[in-house]
Amino acid sequence: MGEQLDPFSASNLPDFISSQKIGRPVNFEGQTNRGHPFSGLKKRGQSSRSWVKIDQDGNSAVLELDKATIMKRCSLPSRDLRLLDPLFIYPSSILGRERAIVVSLEKIRCIITAEEVILMNARDASVVQYQSELCKRLQSNHNLNVKDDLPFEFKALELVLELSCLSLDAQVNELEMEVYPVLDELATNISTLNLEHVRRLKGRLLTLTQKVQKVCDEIEHLMDDDDDMAEMYLTEKKERAEAHASEELEDNIGEDFESSGIVSKSAPVSPVGSTSGNFGKLQRAFSSIVGSHKSLLSSSSIGENIDQLEMLLEAYFVVVDNTLSKLSSLKEYIDDTEDLINIKLGNVQNQLIQFQLLLTAATFVAAIFAAVTAVFGMNLQDSVFQNPTTFQYVLLITGIGCGFLYFGFVLYFKHKKVFPL
Amino acid sequence: MAQNGYLVPADPSAVVTVKKKTPQASWALIDATGQSEPLDVDKYEIMHRVQIHARDLRILDPNLSYPSTILGRERAIVLNLEHIKAIITSEEVLLRDPSDENVIPVVEELRRRLPVGNASHNGGQGDGKEIAGAQNDGDTGDEDESPFEFRALEVALEAICSFLAARTAELETAAYPALDELTSKISSRNLDRVRKLKSAMTRLTARVQKVRDELEQLLDDDDDMADLYLSRKLSSASSPISSIGEPNWYTTSPTIGSKISRASRASLATVHGDENDVEELEMLLEAYFMQIDSTLNRLTTLREYIDDTEDYINIQLDNHRNQLIQLELVLSSGTVCLSMYSLVAGIFGMNIPYTWNDGHGYMFKYVVGLTGTLCVVVFVIIMSYARYKGLVGS
């Protein structure tokens, strides 16, 4: 089955009918209403958004689901769905819930369950790439009979991590290729244009560093907590839940009751769907495992189980950490360039002051000459003024004296080693 | 040239379109007898042969920039150290891109050192002592009884430490003359040279730091070190759990039963491992950790030397500027005094009738002498004040 992408347009529908609804997301109306289970709710102004469902065989379908349906389908609180809302700017996060993993990394926002991936549909290239790549991988695994030991949810999670790491790495490489020429140009020509260019690039570097740091911290936070990692083993939890179907039914009835409180009370209670094909595995399950969810959770904390997810997360943690190191190196390179430019500016400043010193010395010598000529310009009668040859004597003696004085200054500067630099 | 193995046609849908890498890679297979054979196989063949994940193979992809890492898996050690990308099992070494000029010496060294000694699968009590003795004497002859995978690992670590130390020595050789030249003459050319050197040093420091952190992380975790004992894991797995048999590596969604059996096998491996065996690997890693740590110290010293030189140059420039400003201060104060002298003379030079114009010829000498004396006094006062404030002569 090929993938189907329906064009859709964004429109704002005012939500006046349901007063119990939480939040007012922007509604995306698709041209196709396939798979909409609450057709009656549509007329009441319930918001629905376009999603892409990808199952284990690599088949994808576009769905129009509202918030309540997603919550019921994946057993998620509305707080987790708010993470996936495009209107809100949430940092990157990976959350493990009872039946689903909520992933929001870069542009990819999706809900991964043990059977399917529900991907928020968007026109972004990375979302389209994730969709086609995941379908391709699942179909190729199905065709080639190459059976990876990862369960379905980890295959989907691995692809999200891989594409996010590739996206961040590409952004870092792009920034690097811009920074190096600009810094070389700044070292050559210090102008306002080049300085402004570097300042803008440093701003982009800081923003990108924060994004990479957030992804790095999120993966590290997951790896540090074994319980968080154990929460993500959806397939195992589902298999164990089916082994205790009778107990699970009671809990699900309670969950349905809670979710009914959020949606209108007229919503029908959907029965718990059992997955076919897993009955053969139930015989191999240990019947000695008895107990509540806590017991199931604690038994799933075996080191062998955690190792699988830990290796997956560690591989991508190393990639993100490497990207963060490249950003640190880039920032250090910018700082180094700025330090050396400061030295260069200091050097030029010294040369300017040196030239000013020479001019000041010349001004001083010229002032001496002016003083002498001013003295003889006074209108005071004296016997000196009776002699016409005094004029030549005054000019000659003063000129030679000033010349020798200036030359003396220059020699003194050389002696003090302030000139030349 | 004979090619070992067969070509598996790669399905186009299995190849990741984004990376556009070729499905086949060039590998060199080196076994315990030192025989080297080239392999041209796709990644599924490699995965099947050594039973690792595709994710681990991606670490060895030369097109992707992965940092240095040492991973211990069930049956293999995955090495990614700078240009050495290898998979070490208990019987053979798979080395990527053997025709690379940096990798050729590693291949030759592996072929020379792998056949030495018997491949012992059981670590004895005296292994640590013999290893210590071997390292002290520098003799890796008959006394070396390390398992196969540790001999291969040692060759790789030795090559990497030598490579990074050589890069550091090259950088030092280029840096010290450039800094001396910058100190003697500050010009744009010298500043750019130092800037390029600092950039190269930063990148090299990051690489050395990564290798060092990887070794430190291995040394800090005994479980990670125990994972690297492939031969011991193999011998332990064959005797007590032979009834279970080999686990299906590509099991889809493994059941609880196989997980518990794996956990018990891991526990058995832990029980079998005594402290001495982890100690053997610990001494191996610690030797190269100290070597890479000294390389990092040299880079840190070089970094501090460059920073000190920059600080020294900044201080030198500031001192130079202060001297220039001092001389300018002296000249400016002299100019002020001479201007005052010219002012007085200019006043008497005005063509406005005054009583001293006629009959007061003797006033010329008084005006010249008195004004000159006054100007000298003002100059001395200014210079004394400057010296008192510490602006001049300090």
Coordinates of C-alpha atoms in Angstrom, one line a residue, chain A residues 13-404:
Chain A
L13 CA -12.5 27.4 13.9
P14 CA -13.9 29.0 17.0
D15 CA -14.7 26.5 19.7
F16 CA -17.8 27.6 21.5
I17 CA -19.7 24.3 21.9
S18 CA -17.6 22.2 24.2
S19 CA -16.8 24.0 27.4
Q20 CA -14.9 21.0 28.8
K21 CA -12.3 21.2 26.1
I22 CA -8.8 22.1 27.2
G23 CA -6.7 24.4 25.0
R24 CA -7.6 25.9 21.7
P25 CA -5.3 24.5 19.1
V26 CA -5.4 25.5 15.5
N27 CA -7.5 23.1 13.5
F28 CA -6.3 21.6 10.3
E29 CA -9.2 20.6 8.1
G30 CA -8.3 17.9 5.6
Q31 CA -10.2 17.1 2.5
T32 CA -10.6 13.5 3.6
N33 CA -12.5 12.4 6.7
R34 CA -11.4 8.8 6.6
G35 CA -11.0 7.1 9.9
H36 CA -12.9 9.6 11.8
P37 CA -14.7 7.6 14.5
F38 CA -16.8 10.5 15.9
S39 CA -18.6 11.8 12.9
G40 CA -21.2 13.2 15.1
L41 CA -18.7 15.3 17.1
K42 CA -17.6 16.9 13.9
K43 CA -20.8 18.9 13.7
R44 CA -20.4 20.1 17.2
G45 CA -17.2 21.9 16.4
Q46 CA -14.8 19.4 17.8
S47 CA -11.2 20.2 16.5
S48 CA -9.4 17.6 14.6
R49 CA -5.9 17.5 13.2
S50 CA -4.2 15.6 10.4
W51 CA -2.0 12.7 11.5
V52 CA -0.1 10.1 9.7
K53 CA -0.4 6.5 11.0
I54 CA 2.3 4.1 10.2
D55 CA 1.9 0.5 11.3
Q56 CA 4.3 -2.3 11.7
D57 CA 4.3 -3.4 8.1
G58 CA 5.2 0.1 6.9
N59 CA 1.8 1.1 5.7
S60 CA 0.9 4.7 6.2
A61 CA -2.5 6.4 6.2
V62 CA -3.6 10.0 6.8
L63 CA -6.1 10.3 9.7
E64 CA -8.2 13.2 10.9
L65 CA -8.3 12.7 14.7
D66 CA -9.3 15.0 17.4
K67 CA -7.6 15.4 20.7
A68 CA -10.0 13.1 22.6
T69 CA -9.5 10.3 20.1
I70 CA -5.8 10.5 20.4
M71 CA -6.0 10.5 24.1
K72 CA -8.2 7.4 24.2
R73 CA -6.2 5.6 21.5
C74 CA -2.9 5.9 23.2
S75 CA -4.0 6.3 26.8
L76 CA -2.3 9.7 27.2
P77 CA -3.2 12.7 29.3
S78 CA -3.9 15.9 27.5
R79 CA -0.8 17.4 29.1
D80 CA 1.3 15.1 26.9
L81 CA -0.6 16.1 23.8
R82 CA 0.1 19.7 24.5
L83 CA 3.8 18.8 23.9
L84 CA 3.0 18.0 20.3
D85 CA 1.1 21.2 19.7
P86 CA 2.8 23.2 17.0
L87 CA 1.5 26.4 18.5
F88 CA 3.5 26.0 21.7
I89 CA 7.2 26.1 21.6
Y90 CA 8.3 23.2 23.8
P91 CA 11.9 22.0 24.1
S92 CA 12.9 18.6 22.8
S93 CA 11.6 15.8 25.0
I94 CA 11.1 12.1 25.0
L95 CA 8.5 10.8 27.4
G96 CA 7.7 7.2 28.2
R97 CA 4.1 6.6 29.2
E98 CA 2.0 3.5 30.0
R99 CA 1.3 2.6 26.4
A100 CA 3.1 5.2 24.3
I101 CA 6.3 7.1 23.9
V102 CA 5.7 10.8 23.2
V103 CA 8.6 12.2 21.1
S104 CA 9.2 15.8 20.3
L105 CA 12.6 16.3 18.7
E106 CA 13.3 19.1 16.3
K107 CA 10.5 19.2 13.8
I108 CA 9.3 15.6 14.3
R109 CA 6.5 15.2 16.8
C110 CA 4.9 11.8 17.1
I111 CA 3.4 9.2 19.4
I112 CA 4.9 5.7 19.3
T113 CA 2.9 2.7 20.6
A114 CA 3.7 -1.0 20.4
E115 CA 1.8 -1.3 17.1
E116 CA 1.9 2.0 15.3
V117 CA 3.4 5.4 15.0
I118 CA 1.1 8.4 15.0
L119 CA 3.0 11.2 13.4
M120 CA 1.9 14.8 13.4
N121 CA 1.4 15.7 9.8
A122 CA 3.3 18.8 8.6
R123 CA 4.7 20.1 5.4
D124 CA 8.2 20.1 6.9
A125 CA 10.8 18.2 4.9
S126 CA 12.1 16.3 8.0
V127 CA 8.6 15.0 8.8
V128 CA 8.1 13.8 5.2
Q129 CA 11.5 12.2 5.3
Y130 CA 10.8 10.5 8.6
Q131 CA 7.6 9.1 7.2
S132 CA 9.1 7.8 4.0
E133 CA 12.2 6.4 5.7
L134 CA 10.2 4.6 8.4
C135 CA 7.9 3.0 5.8
K136 CA 10.8 2.0 3.7
R137 CA 12.7 0.4 6.6
L138 CA 9.7 -1.5 7.9
Q139 CA 8.8 -2.7 4.5
S140 CA 12.4 -3.7 3.8
N141 CA 12.6 -5.6 7.0
H142 CA 9.4 -7.3 6.1
N143 CA 10.6 -8.2 2.6
L144 CA 14.1 -9.2 3.3
N145 CA 13.2 -11.2 6.4
V146 CA 16.1 -9.4 8.1
K147 CA 14.8 -9.6 11.6
D148 CA 16.3 -7.0 13.8
D149 CA 16.1 -7.7 17.5
L150 CA 14.6 -4.3 18.3
P151 CA 10.9 -4.1 19.0
F152 CA 8.8 -1.8 16.8
E153 CA 8.8 1.1 19.2
F154 CA 12.6 1.2 19.3
K155 CA 12.9 1.1 15.5
A156 CA 10.6 4.1 15.3
L157 CA 12.5 5.9 18.1
E158 CA 15.8 5.1 16.6
L159 CA 14.8 6.8 13.3
V160 CA 13.6 9.9 15.2
L161 CA 16.9 10.1 17.0
E162 CA 18.9 9.5 13.8
L163 CA 17.1 12.2 11.8
S164 CA 17.3 14.7 14.6
C165 CA 21.0 14.1 15.0
L166 CA 21.6 14.4 11.3
S167 CA 19.6 17.6 11.2
L168 CA 21.5 19.1 14.0
D169 CA 24.8 18.0 12.6
A170 CA 23.9 19.5 9.2
Q171 CA 23.1 22.8 10.9
V172 CA 26.4 22.8 12.7
N173 CA 28.3 22.0 9.5
E174 CA 26.4 24.8 7.7
L175 CA 27.3 27.2 10.4
E176 CA 30.9 26.2 10.4
M177 CA 31.2 26.8 6.7
E178 CA 29.8 30.3 7.2
V179 CA 31.9 31.2 10.2
Y180 CA 35.4 30.4 8.9
P181 CA 35.3 32.6 5.8
V182 CA 33.7 35.4 7.8
L183 CA 36.3 35.3 10.5
D184 CA 39.1 35.3 7.9
E185 CA 37.6 38.3 6.3
L186 CA 37.3 40.0 9.6
A187 CA 40.9 39.4 10.4
T188 CA 41.8 41.0 7.1
N189 CA 39.4 43.9 7.1
I190 CA 37.9 45.1 10.4
S191 CA 34.8 47.0 9.4
T192 CA 31.4 47.5 10.7
L193 CA 29.9 45.1 8.1
N194 CA 32.2 42.3 9.1
L195 CA 31.8 42.8 12.8
E196 CA 28.0 42.8 12.4
H197 CA 28.3 39.6 10.4
V198 CA 30.3 37.9 13.1
R199 CA 27.9 39.1 15.8
R200 CA 24.9 37.6 14.0
L201 CA 26.8 34.3 13.5
K202 CA 27.6 34.2 17.2
G203 CA 23.9 34.7 17.9
R204 CA 23.1 31.7 15.7
L205 CA 25.8 29.7 17.3
L206 CA 24.4 30.4 20.8
T207 CA 20.9 29.4 19.7
L208 CA 22.1 26.2 18.0
T209 CA 24.2 25.3 21.1
Q210 CA 21.1 25.6 23.3
K211 CA 19.1 23.3 21.0
V212 CA 21.9 20.7 20.9
Q213 CA 22.4 21.0 24.6
K214 CA 18.7 20.3 25.2
V215 CA 18.7 17.2 23.1
C216 CA 21.9 16.0 24.8
D217 CA 20.4 16.6 28.2
E218 CA 17.2 14.8 27.4
I219 CA 19.0 11.7 26.2
E220 CA 21.4 11.8 29.2
H221 CA 18.4 12.2 31.5
L222 CA 16.8 9.1 30.0
M223 CA 20.0 7.1 30.3
D224 CA 20.6 8.1 33.9
D225 CA 17.2 6.7 35.0
D226 CA 16.6 3.0 34.6
D227 CA 12.9 3.3 35.5
D228 CA 12.4 5.8 32.7
M229 CA 14.1 3.5 30.2
A230 CA 12.0 0.5 31.5
E231 CA 8.9 2.5 30.9
M232 CA 9.6 2.6 27.2
Y233 CA 9.4 -1.2 26.7
L234 CA 5.9 -1.0 25.3
T235 CA 5.9 -4.4 23.6
E236 CA 6.9 -6.2 26.8
K237 CA 4.4 -4.3 28.9
K238 CA 1.7 -5.1 26.4
E239 CA 2.6 -8.8 26.4
R240 CA 2.6 -8.8 30.2
A241 CA -0.7 -6.9 30.3
E242 CA -2.4 -9.5 28.1
A243 CA -1.2 -12.2 30.4
H244 CA -3.3 -10.6 33.1
A245 CA -6.2 -9.7 30.9
S246 CA -8.8 -10.0 33.6
E247 CA -7.0 -7.6 35.9
E248 CA -6.2 -5.3 33.0
L249 CA -9.9 -5.0 32.2
E250 CA -10.7 -3.5 35.5
D251 CA -7.9 -0.9 35.1
N252 CA -9.0 -0.1 31.6
I253 CA -12.6 0.4 32.7
G254 CA -11.2 2.9 35.3
E255 CA -9.2 4.6 32.6
D256 CA -12.2 4.8 30.3
F257 CA -14.1 6.3 33.1
E258 CA -11.4 8.9 33.7
S259 CA -11.2 9.8 30.0
S260 CA -15.0 10.0 29.8
G261 CA -14.8 12.7 32.4
I262 CA -12.6 14.8 30.1
V263 CA -14.7 14.3 26.9
S264 CA -18.4 14.7 27.0
K265 CA -20.2 12.0 29.0
S266 CA -22.1 10.8 25.9
A267 CA -19.0 9.3 24.4
P268 CA -19.2 5.5 24.0
V269 CA -16.7 3.4 26.0
S270 CA -14.6 1.5 23.5
P271 CA -13.5 -2.0 24.4
V272 CA -9.9 -2.9 24.9
G273 CA -8.6 -4.4 21.7
S274 CA -6.5 -7.5 22.0
T275 CA -3.7 -8.0 19.5
S276 CA -3.8 -11.2 17.5
G277 CA -0.7 -13.2 16.8
N278 CA 0.7 -13.0 20.3
F279 CA -1.1 -16.0 21.7
G280 CA 1.7 -18.3 21.0
K281 CA 4.1 -16.2 23.1
L282 CA 1.8 -16.4 26.1
Q283 CA 2.6 -20.0 26.6
R284 CA 6.3 -19.2 27.0
A285 CA 5.6 -16.5 29.5
F286 CA 6.4 -17.4 33.0
S287 CA 3.3 -18.0 34.9
S288 CA 5.0 -17.2 38.2
I289 CA 5.0 -13.5 37.4
V290 CA 2.0 -12.2 39.3
G291 CA 1.0 -8.9 40.5
S292 CA 0.2 -5.3 39.9
H293 CA 1.7 -2.8 37.6
K294 CA 4.5 -2.1 40.0
S295 CA 5.5 -5.7 40.0
L296 CA 5.5 -5.7 36.2
L297 CA 7.6 -2.5 36.3
S298 CA 10.1 -3.9 38.7
S299 CA 10.4 -7.2 36.9
S300 CA 11.1 -5.3 33.6
S301 CA 14.1 -3.7 35.2
I302 CA 16.4 -6.6 34.4
G303 CA 19.7 -5.4 33.1
E304 CA 19.4 -7.3 29.9
N305 CA 16.3 -5.3 29.0
I306 CA 17.7 -2.0 29.9
D307 CA 20.9 -2.7 27.9
Q308 CA 19.0 -2.8 24.6
L309 CA 17.5 0.7 24.9
E310 CA 20.7 1.9 26.6
M311 CA 22.8 0.9 23.7
L312 CA 20.4 2.6 21.4
L313 CA 20.3 5.9 23.3
E314 CA 24.1 5.8 24.0
A315 CA 24.8 5.6 20.3
Y316 CA 22.9 8.8 19.6
F317 CA 24.0 10.5 22.8
V318 CA 27.6 10.1 21.5
V319 CA 26.6 11.7 18.2
V320 CA 24.9 14.7 19.9
D321 CA 27.7 15.1 22.3
N322 CA 30.1 15.2 19.4
T323 CA 28.0 17.9 17.8
L324 CA 28.1 19.8 21.0
S325 CA 31.9 19.5 21.0
K326 CA 32.1 20.9 17.5
L327 CA 30.0 23.9 18.6
S328 CA 32.4 24.4 21.6
S329 CA 35.4 24.3 19.3
L330 CA 33.7 26.8 16.9
K331 CA 33.0 29.2 19.8
E332 CA 36.6 28.8 21.0
Y333 CA 37.8 29.6 17.5
I334 CA 35.7 32.8 17.4
D335 CA 37.1 33.8 20.8
D336 CA 40.6 33.2 19.6
T337 CA 40.1 35.3 16.5
E338 CA 38.7 38.1 18.7
D339 CA 41.7 38.0 21.0
L340 CA 44.1 38.2 18.1
I341 CA 42.1 41.0 16.5
N342 CA 42.4 42.9 19.8
I343 CA 46.2 42.5 19.7
K344 CA 46.2 43.7 16.2
L345 CA 44.1 46.7 17.1
G346 CA 46.4 47.5 20.0
N347 CA 49.3 47.4 17.7
V348 CA 47.7 49.8 15.3
Q349 CA 46.8 52.1 18.1
N350 CA 50.4 52.2 19.2
Q351 CA 51.4 53.1 15.8
L352 CA 48.9 55.9 15.7
I353 CA 50.1 57.3 19.0
Q354 CA 53.7 57.1 17.7
F355 CA 52.8 59.1 14.7
Q356 CA 51.0 61.6 16.9
L357 CA 54.1 61.8 19.1
L358 CA 56.2 62.9 16.1
L359 CA 53.6 65.5 15.2
T360 CA 53.6 66.8 18.7
A361 CA 57.3 67.1 18.7
A362 CA 57.1 69.1 15.5
T363 CA 54.4 71.3 17.1
F364 CA 56.7 71.9 20.0
V365 CA 59.6 72.9 17.8
A366 CA 57.4 75.1 15.7
A367 CA 56.2 76.8 18.9
I368 CA 59.7 77.6 19.8
F369 CA 60.2 79.3 16.5
A370 CA 56.9 81.2 16.9
A371 CA 57.9 82.4 20.3
V372 CA 61.2 83.8 19.1
T373 CA 59.5 85.6 16.2
A374 CA 56.8 86.9 18.5
V375 CA 59.4 88.3 20.8
F376 CA 60.9 90.4 18.0
G377 CA 57.5 91.4 16.9
M378 CA 56.9 93.4 20.1
N379 CA 56.6 97.2 19.5
L380 CA 59.2 98.0 22.1
Q381 CA 62.0 100.3 21.0
D382 CA 65.4 99.0 21.6
S383 CA 68.9 99.4 20.1
V384 CA 68.5 95.9 18.5
F385 CA 65.9 97.2 16.1
Q386 CA 68.3 99.8 14.7
N387 CA 70.4 97.2 13.0
P388 CA 69.0 95.7 9.7
T389 CA 71.3 92.7 9.7
T390 CA 69.7 91.4 12.9
F391 CA 66.9 90.0 10.9
Q392 CA 69.0 87.5 9.1
Y393 CA 70.8 86.5 12.3
V394 CA 67.6 85.9 14.2
L395 CA 66.1 83.7 11.4
L396 CA 69.3 81.7 10.9
I397 CA 70.1 81.0 14.5
T398 CA 66.5 80.1 15.4
G399 CA 66.0 77.8 12.4
I400 CA 69.2 75.9 13.0
G401 CA 68.5 75.6 16.7
C402 CA 65.0 74.2 16.1
G403 CA 66.3 71.8 13.6
F404 CA 68.9 70.4 16.0

